[in-house]
Amino acid sequence: MPKKTIDIEHDLTHLSILNEKGEADESLAPKLNGDTLVTMFRNMLATRRLDERMINMQRQGRIGTYGPSRGQEASQVGTAMALRPDDWTAQAFREMGMTLTRGWKMDLTLFFWGGYEEGNAVAKGHNDLPIAVPVASQTLHGVGIAWGMKIKKKDSVCITYLGDGGTSEGDFHEAMNFAGVYDLPLIFIVQNNQFAISHPRRKQTKSRTLAQKALAYGFEGVQVDGNDVLAVYSATCDAVAKARKGGGPTLIECVTYRLSMHTTADDPTRYREDKEVKEWEKRDPLIRFAKYLRNKGVLDDESIEGIENDVKDEIAAAVKRYEEYEGLDPLDSFKYILAELPPDIQAQQDEFVAALQNEGKMSH
Amino acid sequence: MASINMVKALNLALAEKMREDENVILLGEDIGQDGGVFRITEGLLDEFGSDRVIDTPVAEAGIVGAAIGMSIYGLRPVCEMQFSGFAYQAFHQVEGHLSRYRTRTRGRFSVPMVIRMPYGGGIRAIEHHSESREALYAHTPGLQVVVPSTPRNARALLRASMLSPDPVIFYEPKALYRAFREEVPDEPETQPLGKARVVCEGNDITLIGYGAMVRVLTEAAEDLSDQDGINADVIDLISLAPMDTETLVQSVSKTGRAIVVHEGPRRCGIGSEVAARLAESALDHLEAPVRRITGYDVQFPYFARERAFMPNSDRVVQAARELLDY
């Protein structure tokens, strides 16, 4: 009955491929053709530009409160690009780069933050869950989807997204536990953007990394430079390949930084120093990837300008559709509550119609 | 025709549907190897295997949250919460997601799944095992909440719940699990969700309840008939959400008097909703105030005191006499 050390596996890697100067370790870099690299860049740029536009529109009162993605484009786009269309995602609410990469129209972003359920009406054929606001609650839906894949013997996988704050939630724990116990093809992407609104990462958990949390659940955790789209993509591809072969879940901690506010309702100067933000701006994922692609000869001034213009047009068209939308029907709330409206709720709808008519908000 | 108790009836409904539809799967704590703490799922692991009868870790949010994802992926999960008293750890998944996906996505994703959970007092259990909190679910938009009261309607309702395109909270009166047997037909049958059932008819007063309280009401109705010559309509609500207002109004239009009975607390309870609907739709017919005989707005006692606490037929009979004399 000696007291002895239990030998548990505890290897943890940190992956970085592309540095701040745009120099890549080509021995680690994923082998991507020019078109794929351009798509990757375009998705990141579109995320950045739409994000900027959203903040402007919020300030002008043209949409509601908005949660920006600035700084996290590599984590969102790099992970999403590792997926096939038959794979699924279960997102939180700061994954615009992922949704654009997965082919969601920009309109949905505008509609969601503009206060319309239309923004969460995921188009048919897109295997993505809608935005989920309660922190980390969506990770369990990812569990269920990955479980369904396993039961139905598919070789598809599911990614669920959360932030550093989400790792403190009970749902995250239960999701990790289920994913481990049932060996599910589920990848947890933790965008560690250093803050849960005001609460800093170091006060979120005493763990040195978020990646190591996977070890307690019996599966692999990996930490990557979340501002390095090549590292993010590469680590996600590895996790996806493993999951497709029945190798079970992986947690990937993307170490990144929320360069903007939590939402437009937030003032980050209350809880962080400007010089810290400046430091992280030097690590901007978009700038370093653009440098890399220029150095590689994949992009130049002209082609970047072409992409910028293309994105600008796409945003302008989406904004136009959003602002000219005429589908606002107050009765929609009744239309989608249940497949069939029961008589007692039907009676409430009648009452609502009468009230609207009385208020002159609906024609007789 | 076989004569079976509610445990067997629920087991039968699950087995019948699982044989028909391989997408129907069960998740819960101790439901496989152990057959469930009340043995509702007994034998199902052997017949359907561990991919379809899944013993889960002790994690209610995990069970419900995962089932939501499975359901969206095309499976038809039926979850068991071991006791309704532990289902609050999944309540945020129920309120925050289960009830909302259809609206949130404008119909792109619906969540056809069932959450079964035993509720109610009368089995001499420890704390958290006897409460009735159906009003929490009935208060939540997007959910259907049903409560069976006999073996036959338990089987038919559970089948209908598993066929529903939207989520159902299936609230099981555990005091009735083994309380009595009833003949059930050989073939599976369904009972529409959303409809109340008239248990017996009378012209003098309407007695309204659900679950284990239906027996209390029929006992009271017999006593009233035998001792006072008062004849009661007994209505088993069955569906708390949606609620079958029409059946309630029809009865009260005839009797002019109503008592509503439930185990759960009175404040904002199902009885309050019944009383409000009668006030809104049958006021002209009411000859007396609507009475609520319910759990009080205090904690359900430990079991030494539960017999005294729970609504019983004597209280219903007494209230009925008072209303007839009003």
XYZ file of C-alpha atoms in Angstrom:
690
model
C 0.000 0.000 0.000
C 2.595 2.560 -0.939
C 1.928 6.162 -1.769
C 2.953 6.436 -5.390
C 2.711 8.685 -8.390
C -0.053 7.944 -10.888
C 1.276 8.202 -14.378
C -1.302 10.102 -16.409
C -0.823 11.412 -19.908
C -0.389 15.115 -19.788
C 1.271 16.226 -22.989
C 0.080 19.591 -24.095
C 1.243 21.324 -27.237
C 1.097 24.916 -28.311
C 1.067 25.409 -32.056
C 2.208 28.541 -33.846
C 3.033 28.578 -37.554
C 2.725 32.164 -38.717
C 4.400 34.902 -36.687
C 3.470 38.559 -36.348
C 5.775 39.509 -39.181
C 3.965 37.199 -41.540
C 6.742 34.616 -41.592
C 5.638 30.997 -41.585
C 7.340 27.815 -40.531
C 6.731 26.046 -43.808
C 7.521 22.662 -42.284
C 4.393 23.057 -40.142
C 2.270 25.048 -42.588
C -0.738 23.262 -44.077
C -0.343 22.564 -47.784
C -2.957 24.844 -49.252
C -3.311 25.963 -52.830
C -3.568 29.610 -53.792
C -7.333 29.586 -54.189
C -7.854 28.196 -50.722
C -5.492 30.748 -49.222
C -7.339 33.549 -50.997
C -10.684 32.207 -49.785
C -9.301 32.118 -46.275
C -8.138 35.706 -46.578
C -11.370 36.844 -48.119
C -13.417 35.288 -45.328
C -11.260 37.020 -42.733
C -11.423 40.331 -44.528
C -15.186 40.089 -45.008
C -15.545 39.408 -41.280
C -13.400 42.439 -40.439
C -15.219 44.787 -42.779
C -18.725 43.666 -41.899
C -17.751 43.913 -38.236
C -16.651 47.536 -38.738
C -19.843 48.284 -40.586
C -21.955 46.713 -37.863
C -20.376 48.915 -35.201
C -20.999 51.994 -37.315
C -24.574 50.987 -37.912
C -25.111 50.399 -34.208
C -23.755 53.874 -33.455
C -26.174 55.281 -36.031
C -29.099 53.413 -34.505
C -29.623 51.249 -37.563
C -29.160 47.963 -35.671
C -29.286 47.039 -31.974
C -26.493 46.021 -29.639
C -23.762 44.153 -31.484
C -21.033 41.768 -30.340
C -17.892 42.345 -32.437
C -15.448 39.736 -33.713
C -12.440 42.014 -34.368
C -9.211 40.204 -33.592
C -10.751 36.755 -33.649
C -11.080 36.301 -37.393
C -8.353 33.667 -37.618
C -9.923 31.525 -34.889
C -13.312 31.660 -36.545
C -12.375 31.339 -40.198
C -9.516 28.881 -39.672
C -11.689 26.433 -37.781
C -14.659 26.674 -40.125
C -12.510 26.083 -43.195
C -11.521 22.673 -41.850
C -15.125 21.477 -42.155
C -17.153 19.858 -44.916
C -20.743 20.893 -45.640
C -22.082 17.726 -44.001
C -20.261 18.619 -40.787
C -22.107 20.698 -38.222
C -21.419 23.642 -35.967
C -22.945 24.710 -32.661
C -21.982 28.330 -32.123
C -22.254 30.886 -29.364
C -22.753 34.489 -30.495
C -19.360 35.803 -31.563
C -18.708 33.588 -34.551
C -19.558 35.778 -37.512
C -16.340 34.733 -39.244
C -17.406 31.135 -38.951
C -20.891 31.736 -40.320
C -19.601 33.715 -43.317
C -17.082 30.956 -44.006
C -19.852 28.390 -43.819
C -21.708 30.328 -46.498
C -24.242 32.232 -44.442
C -25.377 35.386 -46.165
C -24.309 38.607 -44.470
C -27.997 39.433 -44.263
C -28.391 37.051 -41.343
C -25.818 38.936 -39.278
C -27.637 42.200 -39.964
C -31.054 40.755 -39.230
C -29.975 39.042 -36.017
C -28.390 42.121 -34.496
C -31.150 44.225 -36.023
C -33.661 42.403 -33.838
C -35.197 39.955 -36.286
C -35.501 36.180 -35.821
C -34.833 36.093 -39.563
C -31.165 36.398 -38.596
C -31.293 32.980 -36.983
C -33.347 31.325 -39.711
C -30.441 29.190 -40.846
C -30.851 28.426 -44.542
C -31.746 24.891 -45.562
C -28.628 22.926 -46.412
C -26.505 24.795 -43.903
C -25.706 22.423 -41.084
C -25.184 25.074 -38.477
C -27.121 25.780 -35.337
C -28.298 29.349 -34.861
C -26.702 31.863 -32.514
C -27.075 30.701 -28.913
C -26.887 33.446 -26.315
C -26.799 31.621 -22.925
C -23.103 31.028 -22.329
C -21.800 27.539 -23.178
C -25.328 26.085 -23.361
C -24.781 25.306 -27.048
C -21.912 22.946 -26.312
C -24.449 20.336 -25.244
C -26.312 20.656 -28.517
C -22.998 19.968 -30.206
C -22.748 16.848 -28.071
C -26.158 15.701 -29.272
C -25.352 16.313 -32.916
C -22.014 14.518 -32.677
C -23.763 11.691 -30.838
C -26.322 11.467 -33.616
C -23.497 11.201 -36.140
C -21.951 8.394 -34.157
C -25.234 6.522 -33.738
C -25.980 6.886 -37.442
C -22.417 5.846 -38.278
C -21.553 8.956 -40.301
C -18.000 10.130 -40.755
C -18.979 13.757 -40.207
C -17.982 15.850 -37.210
C -19.308 18.744 -35.192
C -17.516 21.834 -33.916
C -18.882 23.690 -30.944
C -17.639 27.188 -30.167
C -17.316 28.892 -26.826
C -15.158 31.463 -25.115
C -12.869 31.490 -22.101
C -15.800 32.564 -19.957
C -17.809 29.616 -21.184
C -15.337 27.173 -19.675
C -16.627 28.125 -16.220
C -20.172 27.027 -17.005
C -21.615 23.724 -15.874
C -22.897 22.967 -19.357
C -19.329 23.039 -20.667
C -18.329 20.511 -18.032
C -21.237 18.237 -18.872
C -20.537 18.554 -22.587
C -16.861 17.713 -22.129
C -17.789 14.764 -19.942
C -20.334 13.359 -22.381
C -17.996 13.898 -25.339
C -15.280 11.981 -23.535
C -17.419 9.157 -22.159
C -19.070 8.439 -25.525
C -16.016 9.238 -27.666
C -17.959 11.678 -29.809
C -16.756 13.312 -33.034
C -16.936 16.729 -31.397
C -14.357 19.507 -31.398
C -14.514 22.197 -28.773
C -13.142 25.469 -30.086
C -12.452 27.712 -27.128
C -11.821 31.223 -28.341
C -9.815 32.479 -25.424
C -10.171 36.180 -26.137
C -8.946 37.002 -22.606
C -12.179 38.527 -21.337
C -15.699 37.523 -20.367
C -17.118 41.019 -20.661
C -14.891 42.535 -17.942
C -13.682 39.395 -16.194
C -10.128 38.531 -17.214
C -8.986 35.080 -18.208
C -6.729 34.722 -15.145
C -9.736 35.066 -12.852
C -11.849 32.686 -14.886
C -9.857 29.647 -13.869
C -6.727 28.831 -11.962
C -5.700 26.422 -14.742
C -2.580 27.551 -16.556
C -4.224 26.842 -19.901
C -7.764 26.176 -21.012
C -6.500 23.390 -23.258
C -5.467 21.286 -20.284
C -9.082 21.019 -19.174
C -9.516 18.322 -21.813
C -7.031 16.107 -20.001
C -9.349 15.739 -17.018
C -12.044 14.398 -19.330
C -9.739 11.871 -20.917
C -9.136 13.421 -24.304
C -6.705 15.626 -26.111
C -6.353 19.339 -25.598
C -4.286 21.583 -27.839
C -3.367 25.226 -27.571
C -2.817 27.277 -30.698
C -2.005 30.855 -31.505
C -5.543 31.930 -32.241
C -4.362 34.882 -34.293
C -2.498 32.573 -36.633
C -4.956 31.252 -39.166
C -2.546 28.593 -40.403
C -2.058 27.149 -36.927
C -5.774 27.283 -36.199
C -6.603 25.605 -39.497
C -3.918 22.979 -39.119
C -4.871 22.023 -35.555
C -8.540 21.867 -36.501
C -7.800 19.658 -39.519
C -5.934 17.261 -37.264
C -8.788 17.165 -34.772
C -11.338 16.714 -37.548
C -9.365 13.890 -39.169
C -9.052 12.149 -35.829
C -12.770 12.519 -35.098
C -13.747 11.198 -38.543
C -11.784 8.053 -37.853
C -13.546 7.475 -34.554
C -10.750 8.970 -32.476
C -13.115 11.050 -30.363
C -13.169 14.654 -29.235
C -10.507 17.346 -29.040
C -10.451 20.700 -27.338
C -8.572 23.460 -29.131
C -7.808 26.600 -27.191
C -7.322 29.473 -29.603
C -5.349 32.115 -27.745
C -6.609 35.361 -29.156
C -7.801 38.775 -28.061
C -11.045 40.658 -28.355
C -9.789 43.898 -29.856
C -13.222 45.536 -29.604
C -15.720 45.793 -26.807
C -17.755 42.793 -25.549
C -20.747 44.367 -27.200
C -21.455 47.895 -28.294
C -23.112 48.371 -24.886
C -19.769 47.825 -23.169
C -16.930 50.238 -22.338
C -13.710 48.207 -22.128
C -11.689 51.134 -20.747
C -13.323 50.329 -17.394
C -11.408 47.080 -17.088
C -8.359 47.047 -19.350
C -5.406 49.208 -20.267
C -5.130 50.719 -23.683
C -1.479 49.663 -23.911
C -2.525 46.019 -23.596
C -4.868 46.481 -26.554
C -2.043 48.147 -28.508
C 0.191 45.152 -27.833
C -2.415 42.808 -29.222
C -3.057 45.012 -32.228
C 0.497 44.190 -33.283
C -0.566 40.561 -33.396
C -3.559 41.276 -35.625
C -4.458 38.054 -37.452
C -5.534 39.757 -40.653
C -2.442 41.931 -41.081
C -0.024 39.061 -40.549
C -1.877 36.796 -42.947
C -1.951 39.529 -45.606
C 1.823 39.961 -45.208
C 2.311 36.239 -45.571
C 0.221 36.054 -48.717
C 2.024 39.033 -50.240
C 5.412 37.532 -49.447
C 4.282 34.292 -50.967
C 3.100 36.086 -54.073
C -0.460 34.889 -53.635
C -1.784 38.417 -53.256
C -0.643 41.897 -54.213
C -2.016 45.430 -53.888
C -4.230 45.026 -56.870
C -5.772 41.706 -55.890
C -6.304 42.872 -52.318
C -8.058 45.967 -53.583
C -10.216 43.733 -55.758
C -11.233 41.664 -52.738
C -11.868 44.816 -50.692
C -14.194 46.157 -53.375
C -15.942 42.856 -53.729
C -16.543 42.686 -49.959
C -17.699 46.283 -49.908
C -20.285 45.525 -52.590
C -21.451 42.432 -50.765
C -21.916 44.400 -47.548
C -23.703 47.232 -49.339
C -26.115 44.820 -50.985
C -26.827 43.064 -47.674
C -27.395 46.365 -45.862
C -29.758 47.451 -48.611
C -31.789 44.250 -48.335
C -31.879 44.579 -44.563
C -33.004 48.183 -44.604
C -35.589 47.643 -47.313
C -37.018 44.542 -45.722
C -40.785 44.497 -45.685
C -41.402 41.200 -43.976
C -42.090 42.558 -40.516
C -45.275 40.792 -39.484
C -46.087 40.938 -35.767
C -48.041 37.689 -36.100
C -44.842 35.762 -36.799
C -44.517 35.231 -33.052
C -47.560 32.991 -33.276
C -46.591 31.375 -36.533
C -43.534 29.576 -35.206
C -44.436 28.716 -31.628
C -45.659 25.189 -32.371
C -46.242 23.239 -35.562
C -49.959 23.639 -35.000
C -51.495 26.511 -33.063
C -53.663 25.183 -30.212
C -57.084 26.807 -29.657
C -56.083 28.703 -26.518
C -53.127 30.367 -28.249
C -55.231 30.864 -31.366
C -57.599 32.879 -29.182
C -54.663 34.998 -27.994
C -53.641 35.587 -31.587
C -57.161 36.793 -32.363
C -56.928 39.131 -29.389
C -53.549 40.399 -30.636
C -54.924 41.016 -34.124
C -57.830 42.955 -32.672
C -55.463 45.036 -30.547
C -53.263 45.825 -33.538
C -56.266 46.799 -35.623
C -57.498 48.990 -32.822
C -54.084 50.667 -32.654
C -54.155 51.172 -36.401
C -51.104 48.942 -36.868
C -52.905 46.437 -39.023
C -55.557 46.751 -41.673
C -58.916 45.095 -41.093
C -56.569 -6.934 -23.901
C -54.209 -7.049 -20.980
C -54.624 -5.577 -17.541
C -51.503 -3.610 -16.628
C -50.324 -0.887 -14.276
C -48.940 2.496 -15.346
C -45.334 1.342 -15.164
C -46.048 -1.416 -17.651
C -48.146 0.881 -19.782
C -45.335 3.405 -20.135
C -42.868 0.614 -20.810
C -45.187 -0.738 -23.471
C -45.570 2.638 -25.168
C -41.790 3.075 -25.339
C -41.205 -0.434 -26.662
C -43.943 -0.146 -29.280
C -42.604 3.102 -30.671
C -38.992 1.959 -30.565
C -39.891 -1.086 -32.614
C -41.519 1.115 -35.244
C -38.960 3.888 -35.428
C -35.243 3.303 -35.050
C -34.755 7.025 -34.470
C -36.476 6.783 -31.101
C -33.824 6.512 -28.435
C -33.903 6.775 -24.658
C -31.508 8.683 -22.419
C -31.419 8.839 -18.667
C -29.762 7.914 -15.444
C -29.944 4.206 -14.563
C -32.468 3.504 -17.315
C -30.483 0.744 -19.037
C -28.908 -1.915 -16.901
C -31.091 -1.013 -13.961
C -34.300 -0.487 -15.961
C -34.871 2.907 -14.325
C -35.436 3.538 -10.638
C -39.156 2.975 -11.191
C -38.497 0.214 -13.768
C -40.254 2.090 -16.565
C -37.522 1.083 -19.022
C -37.098 -2.482 -17.801
C -36.031 -4.884 -20.529
C -35.537 -2.185 -23.161
C -31.736 -2.307 -23.054
C -31.855 -6.006 -23.866
C -34.220 -5.513 -26.745
C -32.792 -2.334 -28.287
C -29.155 -2.205 -27.230
C -26.987 0.429 -25.627
C -27.014 2.777 -28.644
C -30.746 3.273 -28.145
C -31.173 2.863 -24.416
C -28.431 5.051 -23.067
C -27.321 5.094 -19.464
C -25.877 8.564 -18.989
C -23.648 10.209 -16.414
C -25.514 12.023 -13.645
C -26.056 15.247 -15.551
C -29.561 16.488 -16.221
C -28.532 19.460 -18.352
C -26.303 17.100 -20.284
C -29.155 14.712 -20.946
C -31.587 17.381 -22.087
C -29.017 19.492 -23.926
C -27.632 16.505 -25.790
C -31.134 15.308 -26.610
C -31.862 18.705 -28.160
C -28.885 18.276 -30.462
C -29.842 14.683 -31.292
C -33.360 15.762 -32.042
C -32.179 18.461 -34.430
C -29.953 15.877 -36.079
C -32.997 13.690 -36.769
C -33.290 11.350 -33.815
C -36.372 11.242 -31.578
C -35.013 11.194 -28.038
C -37.102 10.428 -24.987
C -35.304 11.583 -21.849
C -35.983 10.409 -18.358
C -35.376 12.761 -15.481
C -35.058 10.435 -12.522
C -37.228 12.744 -10.411
C -38.795 16.048 -11.412
C -37.001 17.532 -8.393
C -33.705 17.162 -10.222
C -34.934 18.471 -13.541
C -34.208 22.076 -12.561
C -30.579 21.436 -13.413
C -31.835 21.065 -16.967
C -34.390 23.849 -16.771
C -32.192 26.391 -18.514
C -31.936 24.000 -21.460
C -35.720 23.588 -21.453
C -36.506 27.290 -21.148
C -33.525 28.613 -23.045
C -33.491 26.224 -25.963
C -35.933 23.327 -26.073
C -38.922 25.631 -26.061
C -37.375 28.134 -28.464
C -35.672 26.486 -31.406
C -38.726 26.529 -33.649
C -39.341 30.225 -33.094
C -35.663 31.141 -33.076
C -35.042 29.606 -36.476
C -38.456 30.336 -37.979
C -39.179 26.671 -38.282
C -35.837 25.543 -39.735
C -35.149 23.514 -36.604
C -37.799 21.997 -34.411
C -37.153 19.815 -31.409
C -39.480 16.823 -31.356
C -38.522 15.211 -28.084
C -40.109 14.079 -24.859
C -38.896 14.623 -21.311
C -40.500 12.187 -18.901
C -40.327 12.884 -15.214
C -42.045 11.500 -12.131
C -43.662 14.071 -9.857
C -45.920 14.333 -6.861
C -46.289 13.164 -3.293
C -47.602 10.128 -1.543
C -44.695 7.720 -1.828
C -42.934 8.521 1.452
C -39.791 9.792 -0.224
C -37.080 12.167 0.972
C -36.883 15.855 0.101
C -36.999 16.824 -3.615
C -38.868 13.626 -4.492
C -42.460 14.712 -3.864
C -42.965 18.177 -5.289
C -45.243 19.179 -8.162
C -43.896 22.021 -10.263
C -45.838 21.523 -13.477
C -46.734 25.212 -13.501
C -43.100 26.090 -14.263
C -43.332 24.162 -17.518
C -46.886 25.175 -18.328
C -45.752 28.786 -17.887
C -43.043 28.346 -20.510
C -44.120 29.158 -24.083
C -43.303 26.543 -26.684
C -43.822 23.524 -24.462
C -46.620 21.018 -24.316
C -47.212 19.643 -20.838
C -49.270 16.516 -20.262
C -50.076 14.421 -17.203
C -51.548 10.929 -17.489
C -53.930 9.558 -14.893
C -54.489 5.914 -15.817
C -52.441 3.124 -17.398
C -54.407 3.302 -20.611
C -54.151 7.042 -21.123
C -50.500 6.955 -20.030
C -49.694 4.629 -22.894
C -51.778 6.556 -25.413
C -50.445 9.940 -24.330
C -46.836 8.866 -24.340
C -47.264 7.548 -27.851
C -48.873 10.804 -28.948
C -46.024 12.712 -27.281
C -43.429 10.699 -29.182
C -45.284 11.465 -32.410
C -45.556 15.201 -31.742
C -43.468 17.542 -33.884
C -42.786 19.694 -30.820
C -41.365 19.084 -27.349
C -43.508 17.504 -24.661
C -42.975 17.552 -20.917
C -44.469 14.270 -19.803
C -45.206 14.655 -16.108
C -45.788 11.268 -14.503
C -47.788 10.986 -11.254
C -45.517 8.531 -9.526
C -48.117 7.749 -6.847
C -50.121 6.093 -9.621
C -47.290 4.036 -11.114
C -48.380 0.854 -9.374
C -51.634 2.060 -7.824
C -54.029 0.129 -10.060
C -54.330 -1.822 -13.270
C -56.426 -1.127 -16.294
C -57.297 -3.035 -19.432
C -55.394 -1.786 -22.463
C -56.059 -2.803 -26.059
C -53.621 -5.039 -27.927
C -52.884 -2.422 -30.566
C -51.114 0.863 -29.789
C -53.455 3.827 -29.485
C -52.937 7.560 -29.224
C -54.798 10.207 -27.347
C -54.705 13.764 -28.703
C -52.495 16.205 -26.805
C -54.387 19.261 -25.699
C -57.699 17.594 -24.872
C -59.248 17.142 -21.450
C -61.263 14.070 -20.550
C -64.659 13.974 -18.886
C -64.328 11.183 -16.332
C -67.917 11.173 -15.102
C -70.886 13.436 -15.584
C -73.173 15.310 -13.263
C -75.134 18.539 -13.285
C -74.368 20.103 -9.922
C -70.663 20.913 -9.773
C -67.479 20.558 -11.827
C -64.439 18.955 -10.212
C -61.229 19.595 -12.153
C -57.846 17.990 -11.648
C -55.124 15.884 -13.223
C -52.650 13.151 -12.431
C -53.039 11.499 -9.062
C -55.712 14.020 -8.080
C -58.183 12.519 -10.538
C -58.662 9.606 -8.138
C -59.253 12.059 -5.312
C -61.923 13.728 -7.422
C -63.728 10.534 -8.393
C -63.718 9.463 -4.764
C -65.159 12.845 -3.786
C -67.757 12.592 -6.550
C -68.877 9.196 -5.250
C -69.131 10.501 -1.697
C -71.092 13.551 -2.815
C -73.458 11.402 -4.777
C -73.919 8.822 -2.014
C -74.151 11.198 0.915
C -75.644 14.379 -0.510
C -77.212 13.463 -3.807
C -74.856 15.964 -5.452
C -73.773 14.927 -8.933
C -70.397 16.102 -10.190
C -68.762 16.454 -13.568
C -65.203 15.231 -13.066
C -62.750 16.605 -15.587
C -59.272 15.231 -15.989
C -57.307 18.065 -17.574
C -54.598 15.741 -18.963
C -53.051 18.583 -20.930
C -51.888 21.572 -18.895
C -50.369 23.286 -21.920
C -52.204 23.856 -24.097
C -55.286 23.834 -21.889
C -58.650 22.643 -23.141
C -60.684 25.691 -22.165
C -63.674 24.543 -24.171
C -64.293 21.396 -22.133
C -63.989 23.372 -18.887
C -66.374 26.091 -20.034
C -68.885 23.578 -21.358
C -69.022 21.812 -18.029
C -69.207 24.930 -15.888
C -71.871 26.389 -18.166
C -73.933 23.395 -17.099
C -73.022 23.166 -13.402
C -72.276 26.784 -12.457
C -69.753 25.692 -9.860
C -66.154 24.565 -10.034
C -63.410 23.234 -7.817
C -59.918 22.761 -9.158
C -57.503 20.500 -7.338
C -53.766 19.980 -7.624
C -50.787 19.011 -5.491
C -48.566 21.899 -6.572
C -48.541 25.274 -4.832
C -51.558 27.501 -5.340
C -49.891 30.787 -6.242
C -49.698 31.112 -10.048
C -50.575 27.439 -10.264
C -52.649 25.526 -12.780
C -55.705 26.196 -10.615
C -55.156 29.922 -10.958
C -55.147 29.527 -14.719
C -58.314 27.432 -14.659
C -60.042 29.953 -12.421
C -58.987 32.824 -14.673
C -60.256 31.080 -17.787
C -63.586 30.352 -16.133
C -63.825 33.974 -15.017
C -63.081 35.117 -18.549
C -65.317 32.686 -20.405
C -67.982 31.374 -18.055
C -68.644 34.182 -15.602
C -72.299 34.431 -16.560
C -72.796 30.808 -15.621
C -70.976 30.848 -12.301
C -73.225 30.583 -9.257
C -70.319 30.622 -6.797
C -66.628 31.493 -6.693
C -64.193 28.998 -8.201
C -62.436 27.155 -5.392
C -58.840 25.940 -5.428
C -57.848 22.986 -3.285
C -54.142 22.710 -3.754
C -50.762 22.444 -2.168
C -50.228 25.498 0.007
C -47.625 28.127 -0.753
C -45.141 26.558 1.606
C -42.592 23.816 1.070
C -43.914 20.333 0.535
C -43.235 18.642 3.898
C -40.996 15.686 4.580
C -43.024 12.548 4.292
C -44.107 12.218 7.929
C -46.382 15.194 7.295
C -47.307 14.599 3.658
C -50.562 12.733 4.262
C -51.967 15.643 6.193
C -50.670 18.105 3.645
C -51.936 16.697 0.385
C -55.370 17.516 -1.033
C -57.872 14.752 -0.264
C -61.446 13.887 -1.077
C -62.768 15.093 2.285
C -61.578 18.609 1.478
C -63.152 18.430 -1.945
C -66.461 17.169 -0.532
C -66.488 19.921 2.080
C -65.739 22.613 -0.495
C -68.431 21.234 -2.809
C -71.016 21.435 -0.045
C -70.023 25.026 0.667
C -70.283 25.972 -2.983
C -73.688 24.313 -3.322
C -74.868 26.344 -0.315
C -73.323 29.575 -1.562
